[in-house]
Amino acid sequence: MATTTPLTPPDQHREPPPLLGGALWWALCAAAALGLAAWSSLGPHRVWGAAAALGYLAAALLAARGRTPRTAGAVALAGAVLLPLLWLLAVDRAQLEVRVVARSAGLLLAEGTPYLQHPVVPEDFNPYLPGMAVFGLPEAVAGPGPLTDPRLWMGAAFLGALALALPAGARSAPLRWIAACPLVALPLAVGGVDLPVAGLMCLGLALAGRGRAGAAGVALGVAAALKWTAWPAIPVALALLAAAFRSADRGEGHRPADRAAARCGLVALLTAAVLLLPAALRAPGAFRAHVVDFPLGLTDAVSSAASPLPGHLLATHVPGGRTLALLLLGVSALLLALSLVLRPPATPADAAARLALGLLLAIAFMPASRFGYLVHPLVLVVWAAARPTPDQHPLLLRVRKQVSR
């Protein structure tokens, strides 16, 4: 009989490079926030831009005066997250997706499905999988209010999952930096459905890296029940588990590796199925219209996710461009799958980098996409950078053979 015990090194992490916590970095963040405040047509985004610019400028001044990265980061976090969040909660303003999540939770409780049966305009569509409605349940049950706002629960899920994915005792610096980064601070304040997905993907890879295949499957299954963008994380985690177990115990052959990967995959699929199928089977036509046809641009209503990325530009300006964009999307997925088979990731950081690259290609080639989706690869890359360095062997597994008679 063989048992596996993950060998984890002392909790260590790498601080972000000095540039990312210095005066120049915060000045660049301030410029980005001011640009959004000046050019965005969305009221919550303009509020965030104005407040965040003040916070980032203050952080830049503090860093230039020689204050510690902790102090500058705390000031940036206050200006870019806390101040605009409290203001927007007070005046009941949020990004559209927050209202979509709240409405979907009400529909789920009333009709057993989070999807409108006959959506007409883009605002009627809910392009998220049924699990996302969970974040709207507090408001659906207790009524609207600052403490039941879905963005609070989405932000809490993101920060909690990311904290658990980081080494214990070395969490504050990476969490502070990533939360203050404009691409994350904006959705934390105005509402962002991508944040809990990104956090759960990091947690799933972290658990897989610790050899906890079942727990990794649960985390990835929950993420897969929120958005389609989480599904690529499952095969990446399976490849990570298989490669780690095989390299750790060459004498046992492929059986421990296959069992670990199979357990993770089975748990992930069962978890996702439990959260997805009841709502999907309740109204399969509405499910397909909302979460398949609408994101792919196959409905009369046009998604507001229309950032000028290659997939959207092809679909909009090139004859047959939508088909070409979907073809490029499929080729990207195929190349990612081949890379997992031919050269599986050896460490959680490698797995995160591989997944970030795959998601970056998917975001680039989706016909309906937006710059905000880049939060997925950003969070994965920052999490990977905060992992132990490769020479510390973070994924070493010891297989102890016990003979029972």
mmCIF file of C-alpha atoms in Angstrom:
data_model
loop_
_atom_site.group_PDB
_atom_site.id
_atom_site.type_symbol
_atom_site.label_atom_id
_atom_site.label_comp_id
_atom_site.label_asym_id
_atom_site.label_seq_id
_atom_site.Cartn_x
_atom_site.Cartn_y
_atom_site.Cartn_z
ATOM 1 C CA MET A 1 0.000 0.000 0.000
ATOM 2 C CA ALA A 2 1.335 3.444 -0.858
ATOM 3 C CA THR A 3 0.474 6.715 0.787
ATOM 4 C CA THR A 4 1.431 10.164 -0.355
ATOM 5 C CA THR A 5 2.558 13.003 1.853
ATOM 6 C CA PRO A 6 3.157 16.448 0.383
ATOM 7 C CA LEU A 7 6.419 17.979 1.471
ATOM 8 C CA THR A 8 5.936 21.719 1.706
ATOM 9 C CA PRO A 9 8.923 24.005 2.267
ATOM 10 C CA PRO A 10 8.935 26.753 4.857
ATOM 11 C CA ASP A 11 6.504 29.468 3.932
ATOM 12 C CA GLN A 12 8.419 31.697 1.618
ATOM 13 C CA HIS A 13 7.454 34.106 -1.105
ATOM 14 C CA ARG A 14 8.984 36.591 -3.403
ATOM 15 C CA GLU A 15 8.133 40.234 -2.993
ATOM 16 C CA PRO A 16 6.960 42.049 -6.115
ATOM 17 C CA PRO A 17 9.841 43.684 -7.984
ATOM 18 C CA PRO A 18 10.722 47.130 -6.578
ATOM 19 C CA LEU A 19 9.349 48.835 -9.689
ATOM 20 C CA LEU A 20 5.879 47.471 -8.925
ATOM 21 C CA GLY A 21 5.836 49.065 -5.492
ATOM 22 C CA GLY A 22 7.746 52.239 -6.240
ATOM 23 C CA ALA A 23 6.815 55.797 -7.081
ATOM 24 C CA LEU A 24 6.886 55.196 -10.851
ATOM 25 C CA TRP A 25 4.462 52.271 -10.597
ATOM 26 C CA TRP A 26 1.933 54.196 -8.530
ATOM 27 C CA ALA A 27 2.288 57.203 -10.836
ATOM 28 C CA LEU A 28 1.473 54.980 -13.817
ATOM 29 C CA CYS A 29 -1.540 53.616 -11.947
ATOM 30 C CA ALA A 30 -2.691 57.177 -11.256
ATOM 31 C CA ALA A 31 -2.409 58.027 -14.950
ATOM 32 C CA ALA A 32 -4.485 54.973 -15.875
ATOM 33 C CA ALA A 33 -7.143 55.884 -13.315
ATOM 34 C CA LEU A 34 -7.303 59.483 -14.540
ATOM 35 C CA GLY A 35 -7.629 58.251 -18.111
ATOM 36 C CA LEU A 36 -10.561 56.043 -17.174
ATOM 37 C CA ALA A 37 -12.226 58.878 -15.246
ATOM 38 C CA ALA A 38 -11.883 61.153 -18.267
ATOM 39 C CA TRP A 39 -12.896 58.789 -21.040
ATOM 40 C CA SER A 40 -15.261 56.195 -19.595
ATOM 41 C CA SER A 41 -18.964 56.521 -20.300
ATOM 42 C CA LEU A 42 -19.846 54.503 -17.180
ATOM 43 C CA GLY A 43 -20.619 56.476 -14.040
ATOM 44 C CA PRO A 44 -19.186 53.951 -11.525
ATOM 45 C CA HIS A 45 -15.976 53.762 -13.540
ATOM 46 C CA ARG A 46 -15.598 57.544 -13.495
ATOM 47 C CA VAL A 47 -16.112 57.581 -9.718
ATOM 48 C CA TRP A 48 -13.501 54.885 -9.310
ATOM 49 C CA GLY A 49 -11.059 56.681 -11.604
ATOM 50 C CA ALA A 50 -11.250 59.943 -9.677
ATOM 51 C CA ALA A 51 -10.902 58.330 -6.244
ATOM 52 C CA ALA A 52 -8.226 55.866 -7.316
ATOM 53 C CA ALA A 53 -6.137 58.583 -8.964
ATOM 54 C CA LEU A 54 -5.954 60.427 -5.640
ATOM 55 C CA GLY A 55 -4.954 57.270 -3.818
ATOM 56 C CA TYR A 56 -2.322 56.326 -6.354
ATOM 57 C CA LEU A 57 -0.865 59.848 -6.424
ATOM 58 C CA ALA A 58 -0.613 59.847 -2.636
ATOM 59 C CA ALA A 59 1.086 56.448 -2.764
ATOM 60 C CA ALA A 60 3.538 57.726 -5.392
ATOM 61 C CA LEU A 61 4.437 60.716 -3.225
ATOM 62 C CA LEU A 62 4.961 58.508 -0.193
ATOM 63 C CA ALA A 63 7.142 56.104 -2.156
ATOM 64 C CA ALA A 64 9.172 58.988 -3.564
ATOM 65 C CA ARG A 65 9.763 60.246 -0.009
ATOM 66 C CA GLY A 66 11.202 56.884 0.974
ATOM 67 C CA ARG A 67 8.214 55.440 2.840
ATOM 68 C CA THR A 68 7.956 51.657 2.946
ATOM 69 C CA PRO A 69 6.120 49.705 0.215
ATOM 70 C CA ARG A 70 3.659 48.596 2.914
ATOM 71 C CA THR A 71 2.682 52.185 3.706
ATOM 72 C CA ALA A 72 2.427 53.258 0.070
ATOM 73 C CA GLY A 73 0.469 50.121 -0.798
ATOM 74 C CA ALA A 74 -1.969 50.658 2.066
ATOM 75 C CA VAL A 75 -2.646 54.227 0.909
ATOM 76 C CA ALA A 76 -3.131 53.062 -2.674
ATOM 77 C CA LEU A 77 -5.506 50.352 -1.472
ATOM 78 C CA ALA A 78 -7.539 52.849 0.537
ATOM 79 C CA GLY A 79 -7.864 55.227 -2.400
ATOM 80 C CA ALA A 80 -8.399 52.628 -5.126
ATOM 81 C CA VAL A 81 -10.720 50.224 -3.306
ATOM 82 C CA LEU A 82 -12.125 51.378 0.032
ATOM 83 C CA LEU A 83 -12.994 54.981 -0.818
ATOM 84 C CA PRO A 84 -14.802 54.357 -4.131
ATOM 85 C CA LEU A 85 -16.436 51.183 -2.795
ATOM 86 C CA LEU A 86 -17.929 52.955 0.210
ATOM 87 C CA TRP A 87 -19.111 55.852 -1.931
ATOM 88 C CA LEU A 88 -20.714 53.621 -4.557
ATOM 89 C CA LEU A 89 -22.404 51.518 -1.878
ATOM 90 C CA ALA A 90 -23.758 54.678 -0.242
ATOM 91 C CA VAL A 91 -25.309 55.943 -3.486
ATOM 92 C CA ASP A 92 -26.300 52.432 -4.682
ATOM 93 C CA ARG A 93 -24.287 52.509 -7.896
ATOM 94 C CA ALA A 94 -22.571 49.506 -9.425
ATOM 95 C CA GLN A 95 -21.462 47.934 -12.655
ATOM 96 C CA LEU A 96 -24.247 46.264 -14.637
ATOM 97 C CA GLU A 97 -23.082 42.739 -13.825
ATOM 98 C CA VAL A 98 -23.780 43.316 -10.119
ATOM 99 C CA ARG A 99 -27.438 43.919 -10.917
ATOM 100 C CA VAL A 100 -27.436 40.904 -13.250
ATOM 101 C CA VAL A 101 -26.171 38.678 -10.430
ATOM 102 C CA ALA A 102 -28.727 40.082 -7.976
ATOM 103 C CA ARG A 103 -31.556 39.535 -10.470
ATOM 104 C CA SER A 104 -30.392 36.011 -11.235
ATOM 105 C CA ALA A 105 -30.524 35.086 -7.544
ATOM 106 C CA GLY A 106 -34.102 36.352 -7.286
ATOM 107 C CA LEU A 107 -35.092 34.359 -10.361
ATOM 108 C CA LEU A 108 -33.365 31.264 -8.977
ATOM 109 C CA LEU A 109 -35.367 31.415 -5.764
ATOM 110 C CA ALA A 110 -38.642 32.183 -7.536
ATOM 111 C CA GLU A 111 -38.447 29.999 -10.645
ATOM 112 C CA GLY A 112 -35.596 27.539 -10.092
ATOM 113 C CA THR A 113 -33.474 29.051 -12.864
ATOM 114 C CA PRO A 114 -31.375 32.243 -12.871
ATOM 115 C CA TYR A 115 -32.241 33.012 -16.503
ATOM 116 C CA LEU A 116 -35.063 35.037 -18.045
ATOM 117 C CA GLN A 117 -37.087 32.892 -20.427
ATOM 118 C CA HIS A 118 -37.361 35.494 -23.196
ATOM 119 C CA PRO A 119 -34.431 37.938 -23.103
ATOM 120 C CA VAL A 120 -34.592 40.761 -25.629
ATOM 121 C CA VAL A 121 -32.022 43.473 -24.894
ATOM 122 C CA PRO A 122 -28.435 42.873 -23.734
ATOM 123 C CA GLU A 123 -29.354 43.837 -20.164
ATOM 124 C CA ASP A 124 -31.771 40.893 -20.045
ATOM 125 C CA PHE A 125 -29.017 38.340 -20.576
ATOM 126 C CA ASN A 126 -27.104 36.577 -17.823
ATOM 127 C CA PRO A 127 -23.968 35.113 -19.463
ATOM 128 C CA TYR A 128 -22.752 33.510 -16.234
ATOM 129 C CA LEU A 129 -23.215 29.916 -15.151
ATOM 130 C CA PRO A 130 -25.812 29.159 -12.436
ATOM 131 C CA GLY A 131 -23.311 29.112 -9.558
ATOM 132 C CA MET A 132 -22.744 32.853 -9.936
ATOM 133 C CA ALA A 133 -26.247 33.488 -8.597
ATOM 134 C CA VAL A 134 -25.031 32.446 -5.134
ATOM 135 C CA PHE A 135 -23.411 35.860 -4.683
ATOM 136 C CA GLY A 136 -26.805 37.509 -5.140
ATOM 137 C CA LEU A 137 -28.629 35.354 -2.585
ATOM 138 C CA PRO A 138 -27.997 37.682 0.395
ATOM 139 C CA GLU A 139 -29.735 40.518 -1.462
ATOM 140 C CA ALA A 140 -32.486 38.240 -2.762
ATOM 141 C CA VAL A 141 -33.221 37.000 0.778
ATOM 142 C CA ALA A 142 -32.615 40.084 2.935
ATOM 143 C CA GLY A 143 -33.257 42.843 0.410
ATOM 144 C CA PRO A 144 -30.955 45.490 -1.087
ATOM 145 C CA GLY A 145 -28.444 47.107 1.205
ATOM 146 C CA PRO A 146 -24.739 47.830 1.625
ATOM 147 C CA LEU A 147 -24.083 44.514 3.378
ATOM 148 C CA THR A 148 -26.006 42.375 0.897
ATOM 149 C CA ASP A 149 -24.508 43.890 -2.245
ATOM 150 C CA PRO A 150 -23.188 41.043 -4.460
ATOM 151 C CA ARG A 151 -19.874 42.806 -5.117
ATOM 152 C CA LEU A 152 -18.966 42.517 -1.434
ATOM 153 C CA TRP A 153 -19.454 38.762 -1.480
ATOM 154 C CA MET A 154 -17.635 38.348 -4.785
ATOM 155 C CA GLY A 155 -14.707 40.389 -3.476
ATOM 156 C CA ALA A 156 -14.644 38.429 -0.219
ATOM 157 C CA ALA A 157 -14.644 35.116 -2.114
ATOM 158 C CA PHE A 158 -11.766 36.309 -4.281
ATOM 159 C CA LEU A 159 -9.608 37.554 -1.419
ATOM 160 C CA GLY A 160 -10.357 34.512 0.734
ATOM 161 C CA ALA A 161 -9.552 32.009 -2.016
ATOM 162 C CA LEU A 162 -6.378 33.858 -3.003
ATOM 163 C CA ALA A 163 -5.235 34.058 0.623
ATOM 164 C CA LEU A 164 -5.683 30.297 1.037
ATOM 165 C CA ALA A 165 -3.733 29.746 -2.187
ATOM 166 C CA LEU A 166 -0.741 31.714 -0.888
ATOM 167 C CA PRO A 167 1.808 30.382 1.631
ATOM 168 C CA ALA A 168 0.639 30.906 5.208
ATOM 169 C CA GLY A 169 2.494 33.742 6.893
ATOM 170 C CA ALA A 170 3.465 35.290 3.565
ATOM 171 C CA ARG A 171 0.136 36.552 2.320
ATOM 172 C CA SER A 172 -0.134 40.218 3.233
ATOM 173 C CA ALA A 173 2.295 41.679 0.682
ATOM 174 C CA PRO A 174 0.982 39.799 -2.390
ATOM 175 C CA LEU A 175 -2.651 40.365 -1.351
ATOM 176 C CA ARG A 176 -2.069 44.069 -0.765
ATOM 177 C CA TRP A 177 -0.332 44.540 -4.094
ATOM 178 C CA ILE A 178 -2.801 42.567 -6.185
ATOM 179 C CA ALA A 179 -5.826 44.243 -4.554
ATOM 180 C CA ALA A 180 -4.346 47.695 -5.225
ATOM 181 C CA CYS A 181 -3.503 46.905 -8.858
ATOM 182 C CA PRO A 182 -5.918 48.863 -11.102
ATOM 183 C CA LEU A 183 -7.149 45.806 -12.983
ATOM 184 C CA VAL A 184 -8.273 44.256 -9.678
ATOM 185 C CA ALA A 185 -9.091 47.369 -7.653
ATOM 186 C CA LEU A 186 -11.629 48.502 -10.247
ATOM 187 C CA PRO A 187 -13.829 45.369 -10.083
ATOM 188 C CA LEU A 188 -13.436 45.199 -6.310
ATOM 189 C CA ALA A 189 -15.045 48.647 -6.122
ATOM 190 C CA VAL A 190 -17.580 48.602 -8.961
ATOM 191 C CA GLY A 191 -18.266 44.856 -9.061
ATOM 192 C CA GLY A 192 -16.520 42.060 -10.928
ATOM 193 C CA VAL A 193 -17.689 38.504 -11.559
ATOM 194 C CA ASP A 194 -14.230 37.458 -12.770
ATOM 195 C CA LEU A 195 -12.564 37.920 -9.386
ATOM 196 C CA PRO A 196 -13.973 34.887 -7.527
ATOM 197 C CA VAL A 197 -13.269 32.728 -10.578
ATOM 198 C CA ALA A 198 -9.622 33.819 -10.646
ATOM 199 C CA GLY A 199 -9.221 33.272 -6.916
ATOM 200 C CA LEU A 200 -10.713 29.780 -7.032
ATOM 201 C CA MET A 201 -8.500 28.812 -9.979
ATOM 202 C CA CYS A 202 -5.415 29.795 -7.964
ATOM 203 C CA LEU A 203 -6.725 27.858 -4.974
ATOM 204 C CA GLY A 204 -7.379 24.782 -7.103
ATOM 205 C CA LEU A 205 -3.851 24.838 -8.519
ATOM 206 C CA ALA A 206 -2.384 25.430 -5.056
ATOM 207 C CA LEU A 207 -4.249 22.443 -3.616
ATOM 208 C CA ALA A 208 -3.199 20.296 -6.554
ATOM 209 C CA GLY A 209 0.388 21.382 -5.927
ATOM 210 C CA ARG A 210 0.074 20.197 -2.331
ATOM 211 C CA GLY A 211 -1.091 16.794 -3.511
ATOM 212 C CA ARG A 212 -4.690 17.331 -2.296
ATOM 213 C CA ALA A 213 -6.442 16.068 -5.397
ATOM 214 C CA GLY A 214 -9.956 15.894 -3.944
ATOM 215 C CA ALA A 215 -9.857 19.369 -2.408
ATOM 216 C CA ALA A 216 -8.445 20.760 -5.660
ATOM 217 C CA GLY A 217 -11.355 19.169 -7.517
ATOM 218 C CA VAL A 218 -13.872 20.864 -5.218
ATOM 219 C CA ALA A 219 -12.295 24.312 -5.690
ATOM 220 C CA LEU A 220 -12.090 23.918 -9.471
ATOM 221 C CA GLY A 221 -15.605 22.497 -9.657
ATOM 222 C CA VAL A 222 -17.007 25.511 -7.834
ATOM 223 C CA ALA A 223 -15.087 27.828 -10.169
ATOM 224 C CA ALA A 224 -16.388 25.890 -13.177
ATOM 225 C CA ALA A 225 -19.944 26.473 -11.959
ATOM 226 C CA LEU A 226 -19.390 30.251 -12.071
ATOM 227 C CA LYS A 227 -18.009 30.965 -15.562
ATOM 228 C CA TRP A 228 -16.807 29.073 -18.616
ATOM 229 C CA THR A 229 -13.400 30.718 -18.236
ATOM 230 C CA ALA A 230 -12.658 28.427 -15.268
ATOM 231 C CA TRP A 231 -12.967 25.181 -17.236
ATOM 232 C CA PRO A 232 -9.437 25.269 -18.751
ATOM 233 C CA ALA A 233 -8.051 25.164 -15.200
ATOM 234 C CA ILE A 234 -9.296 21.587 -14.738
ATOM 235 C CA PRO A 235 -7.092 19.891 -17.373
ATOM 236 C CA VAL A 236 -4.143 22.034 -16.288
ATOM 237 C CA ALA A 237 -4.568 20.827 -12.684
ATOM 238 C CA LEU A 238 -4.887 17.220 -13.871
ATOM 239 C CA ALA A 239 -1.652 17.508 -15.851
ATOM 240 C CA LEU A 240 0.073 19.052 -12.827
ATOM 241 C CA LEU A 241 -1.039 16.220 -10.528
ATOM 242 C CA ALA A 242 -0.086 13.507 -12.999
ATOM 243 C CA ALA A 243 3.373 14.954 -13.662
ATOM 244 C CA ALA A 244 4.101 15.517 -9.967
ATOM 245 C CA PHE A 245 3.148 12.031 -8.833
ATOM 246 C CA ARG A 246 5.033 10.354 -11.650
ATOM 247 C CA SER A 247 8.227 12.280 -11.015
ATOM 248 C CA ALA A 248 7.951 11.626 -7.283
ATOM 249 C CA ASP A 249 7.487 7.870 -7.539
ATOM 250 C CA ARG A 250 8.896 6.383 -10.692
ATOM 251 C CA GLY A 251 8.940 2.946 -9.114
ATOM 252 C CA GLU A 252 5.165 2.797 -8.788
ATOM 253 C CA GLY A 253 4.553 3.415 -12.465
ATOM 254 C CA HIS A 254 1.611 5.520 -13.540
ATOM 255 C CA ARG A 255 -0.984 4.208 -11.099
ATOM 256 C CA PRO A 256 -0.646 6.829 -8.307
ATOM 257 C CA ALA A 257 -0.521 9.615 -10.885
ATOM 258 C CA ASP A 258 -3.548 8.315 -12.735
ATOM 259 C CA ARG A 259 -5.510 7.862 -9.511
ATOM 260 C CA ALA A 260 -4.709 11.386 -8.285
ATOM 261 C CA ALA A 261 -5.634 13.008 -11.585
ATOM 262 C CA ALA A 262 -8.787 10.884 -11.928
ATOM 263 C CA ARG A 263 -9.893 11.757 -8.396
ATOM 264 C CA CYS A 264 -9.401 15.474 -9.004
ATOM 265 C CA GLY A 265 -11.203 15.389 -12.344
ATOM 266 C CA LEU A 266 -14.102 13.320 -11.034
ATOM 267 C CA VAL A 267 -14.628 15.533 -7.987
ATOM 268 C CA ALA A 268 -14.428 18.686 -10.145
ATOM 269 C CA LEU A 269 -17.006 17.390 -12.625
ATOM 270 C CA LEU A 270 -19.365 16.147 -9.896
ATOM 271 C CA THR A 271 -19.122 19.449 -8.010
ATOM 272 C CA ALA A 272 -19.812 21.454 -11.154
ATOM 273 C CA ALA A 273 -22.675 19.141 -12.138
ATOM 274 C CA VAL A 274 -24.377 19.482 -8.742
ATOM 275 C CA LEU A 275 -24.274 23.275 -9.053
ATOM 276 C CA LEU A 276 -25.082 23.489 -12.774
ATOM 277 C CA LEU A 277 -27.527 20.802 -13.774
ATOM 278 C CA PRO A 278 -30.605 21.663 -11.664
ATOM 279 C CA ALA A 279 -30.872 25.154 -13.152
ATOM 280 C CA ALA A 280 -29.778 24.064 -16.637
ATOM 281 C CA LEU A 281 -32.303 21.219 -16.834
ATOM 282 C CA ARG A 282 -35.062 23.428 -15.482
ATOM 283 C CA ALA A 283 -34.925 25.617 -18.600
ATOM 284 C CA PRO A 284 -32.422 24.205 -21.131
ATOM 285 C CA GLY A 285 -33.435 26.635 -23.885
ATOM 286 C CA ALA A 286 -32.893 29.678 -21.695
ATOM 287 C CA PHE A 287 -29.623 28.204 -20.400
ATOM 288 C CA ARG A 288 -28.260 27.850 -23.921
ATOM 289 C CA ALA A 289 -29.425 31.299 -25.018
ATOM 290 C CA HIS A 290 -27.815 33.032 -22.029
ATOM 291 C CA VAL A 291 -24.532 31.187 -21.492
ATOM 292 C CA VAL A 292 -23.725 29.841 -24.969
ATOM 293 C CA ASP A 293 -25.363 31.853 -27.730
ATOM 294 C CA PHE A 294 -25.079 35.317 -26.181
ATOM 295 C CA PRO A 295 -21.341 35.162 -25.277
ATOM 296 C CA LEU A 296 -20.546 33.807 -28.751
ATOM 297 C CA GLY A 297 -22.489 36.604 -30.430
ATOM 298 C CA LEU A 298 -25.142 34.258 -31.866
ATOM 299 C CA THR A 299 -28.150 36.249 -30.630
ATOM 300 C CA ASP A 300 -29.804 39.377 -32.027
ATOM 301 C CA ALA A 301 -28.790 41.282 -28.894
ATOM 302 C CA VAL A 302 -25.153 42.362 -28.995
ATOM 303 C CA SER A 303 -23.027 41.887 -25.895
ATOM 304 C CA SER A 304 -21.531 45.007 -24.324
ATOM 305 C CA ALA A 305 -18.238 43.086 -24.028
ATOM 306 C CA ALA A 306 -16.761 44.718 -27.096
ATOM 307 C CA SER A 307 -13.219 45.797 -26.361
ATOM 308 C CA PRO A 308 -11.102 46.173 -29.536
ATOM 309 C CA LEU A 309 -9.345 42.834 -29.160
ATOM 310 C CA PRO A 310 -8.502 40.654 -32.200
ATOM 311 C CA GLY A 311 -11.558 38.400 -31.925
ATOM 312 C CA HIS A 312 -13.987 41.313 -31.730
ATOM 313 C CA LEU A 313 -12.247 43.199 -34.546
ATOM 314 C CA LEU A 314 -12.386 40.117 -36.781
ATOM 315 C CA ALA A 315 -16.056 39.502 -36.015
ATOM 316 C CA THR A 316 -16.948 43.140 -36.613
ATOM 317 C CA HIS A 317 -14.885 44.188 -39.618
ATOM 318 C CA VAL A 318 -13.959 41.046 -41.574
ATOM 319 C CA PRO A 319 -16.437 39.038 -43.705
ATOM 320 C CA GLY A 320 -16.742 35.664 -42.037
ATOM 321 C CA GLY A 321 -14.627 37.048 -39.224
ATOM 322 C CA ARG A 322 -16.766 35.526 -36.471
ATOM 323 C CA THR A 323 -16.111 32.061 -37.825
ATOM 324 C CA LEU A 324 -12.415 32.850 -38.150
ATOM 325 C CA ALA A 325 -12.277 34.130 -34.577
ATOM 326 C CA LEU A 326 -13.971 30.974 -33.286
ATOM 327 C CA LEU A 327 -11.544 28.879 -35.335
ATOM 328 C CA LEU A 328 -8.573 30.675 -33.772
ATOM 329 C CA LEU A 329 -10.170 30.148 -30.372
ATOM 330 C CA GLY A 330 -10.411 26.418 -31.055
ATOM 331 C CA VAL A 331 -6.834 26.214 -32.305
ATOM 332 C CA SER A 332 -5.629 27.960 -29.146
ATOM 333 C CA ALA A 333 -7.480 25.426 -26.997
ATOM 334 C CA LEU A 334 -5.985 22.563 -29.010
ATOM 335 C CA LEU A 335 -2.455 23.923 -28.652
ATOM 336 C CA LEU A 336 -2.921 24.287 -24.889
ATOM 337 C CA ALA A 337 -4.138 20.681 -24.673
ATOM 338 C CA LEU A 338 -1.165 19.437 -26.696
ATOM 339 C CA SER A 339 1.267 21.331 -24.491
ATOM 340 C CA LEU A 340 -0.210 19.667 -21.406
ATOM 341 C CA VAL A 341 0.294 16.236 -22.943
ATOM 342 C CA LEU A 342 3.740 16.802 -24.432
ATOM 343 C CA ARG A 343 5.204 18.928 -21.647
ATOM 344 C CA PRO A 344 3.018 18.892 -18.522
ATOM 345 C CA PRO A 345 3.679 21.582 -15.898
ATOM 346 C CA ALA A 346 6.060 20.450 -13.150
ATOM 347 C CA THR A 347 5.132 23.019 -10.466
ATOM 348 C CA PRO A 348 2.043 25.056 -9.518
ATOM 349 C CA ALA A 349 3.792 28.169 -10.820
ATOM 350 C CA ASP A 350 4.352 26.466 -14.190
ATOM 351 C CA ALA A 351 0.697 25.414 -14.254
ATOM 352 C CA ALA A 352 -0.451 28.951 -13.478
ATOM 353 C CA ALA A 353 1.728 30.381 -16.252
ATOM 354 C CA ARG A 354 0.413 27.807 -18.748
ATOM 355 C CA LEU A 355 -3.186 28.531 -17.776
ATOM 356 C CA ALA A 356 -2.588 32.295 -17.945
ATOM 357 C CA LEU A 357 -1.243 31.951 -21.487
ATOM 358 C CA GLY A 358 -4.217 29.843 -22.565
ATOM 359 C CA LEU A 359 -6.703 32.308 -21.087
ATOM 360 C CA LEU A 360 -4.868 35.230 -22.660
ATOM 361 C CA LEU A 361 -5.263 33.622 -26.092
ATOM 362 C CA ALA A 362 -8.916 32.878 -25.407
ATOM 363 C CA ILE A 363 -9.592 36.469 -24.332
ATOM 364 C CA ALA A 364 -7.836 37.738 -27.453
ATOM 365 C CA PHE A 365 -9.871 35.602 -29.875
ATOM 366 C CA MET A 366 -13.343 35.581 -28.296
ATOM 367 C CA PRO A 367 -15.788 37.516 -30.526
ATOM 368 C CA ALA A 368 -17.255 39.198 -27.431
ATOM 369 C CA SER A 369 -14.513 40.124 -25.004
ATOM 370 C CA ARG A 370 -13.332 42.999 -22.846
ATOM 371 C CA PHE A 371 -10.096 44.196 -21.329
ATOM 372 C CA GLY A 372 -11.451 43.448 -17.848
ATOM 373 C CA TYR A 373 -11.156 39.715 -18.532
ATOM 374 C CA LEU A 374 -7.387 40.169 -18.362
ATOM 375 C CA VAL A 375 -7.765 39.996 -14.595
ATOM 376 C CA HIS A 376 -7.616 36.188 -14.948
ATOM 377 C CA PRO A 377 -4.082 35.931 -16.388
ATOM 378 C CA LEU A 378 -2.928 38.834 -14.210
ATOM 379 C CA VAL A 379 -3.987 37.159 -10.959
ATOM 380 C CA LEU A 380 -2.537 33.820 -12.060
ATOM 381 C CA VAL A 381 0.827 35.359 -12.950
ATOM 382 C CA VAL A 382 1.053 37.351 -9.701
ATOM 383 C CA TRP A 383 0.095 34.280 -7.688
ATOM 384 C CA ALA A 384 2.761 32.251 -9.497
ATOM 385 C CA ALA A 385 5.340 34.953 -8.732
ATOM 386 C CA ALA A 386 4.487 34.721 -5.030
ATOM 387 C CA ARG A 387 5.106 30.956 -4.971
ATOM 388 C CA PRO A 388 8.379 29.434 -3.689
ATOM 389 C CA THR A 389 11.237 29.542 -6.170
ATOM 390 C CA PRO A 390 11.791 26.445 -8.346
ATOM 391 C CA ASP A 391 14.962 25.342 -6.562
ATOM 392 C CA GLN A 392 12.936 24.905 -3.368
ATOM 393 C CA HIS A 393 10.990 21.997 -4.945
ATOM 394 C CA PRO A 394 7.525 23.095 -3.788
ATOM 395 C CA LEU A 395 5.798 20.098 -5.323
ATOM 396 C CA LEU A 396 8.085 17.305 -4.088
ATOM 397 C CA LEU A 397 6.044 14.301 -3.031
ATOM 398 C CA ARG A 398 7.320 11.498 -0.834
ATOM 399 C CA VAL A 399 5.745 8.106 -1.420
ATOM 400 C CA ARG A 400 6.131 5.804 1.543
ATOM 401 C CA LYS A 401 5.619 2.138 0.821
ATOM 402 C CA GLN A 402 4.094 0.146 3.597
ATOM 403 C CA VAL A 403 3.839 -3.618 3.310
ATOM 404 C CA SER A 404 0.820 -5.160 4.973
ATOM 405 C CA ARG A 405 0.526 -8.868 5.489
#
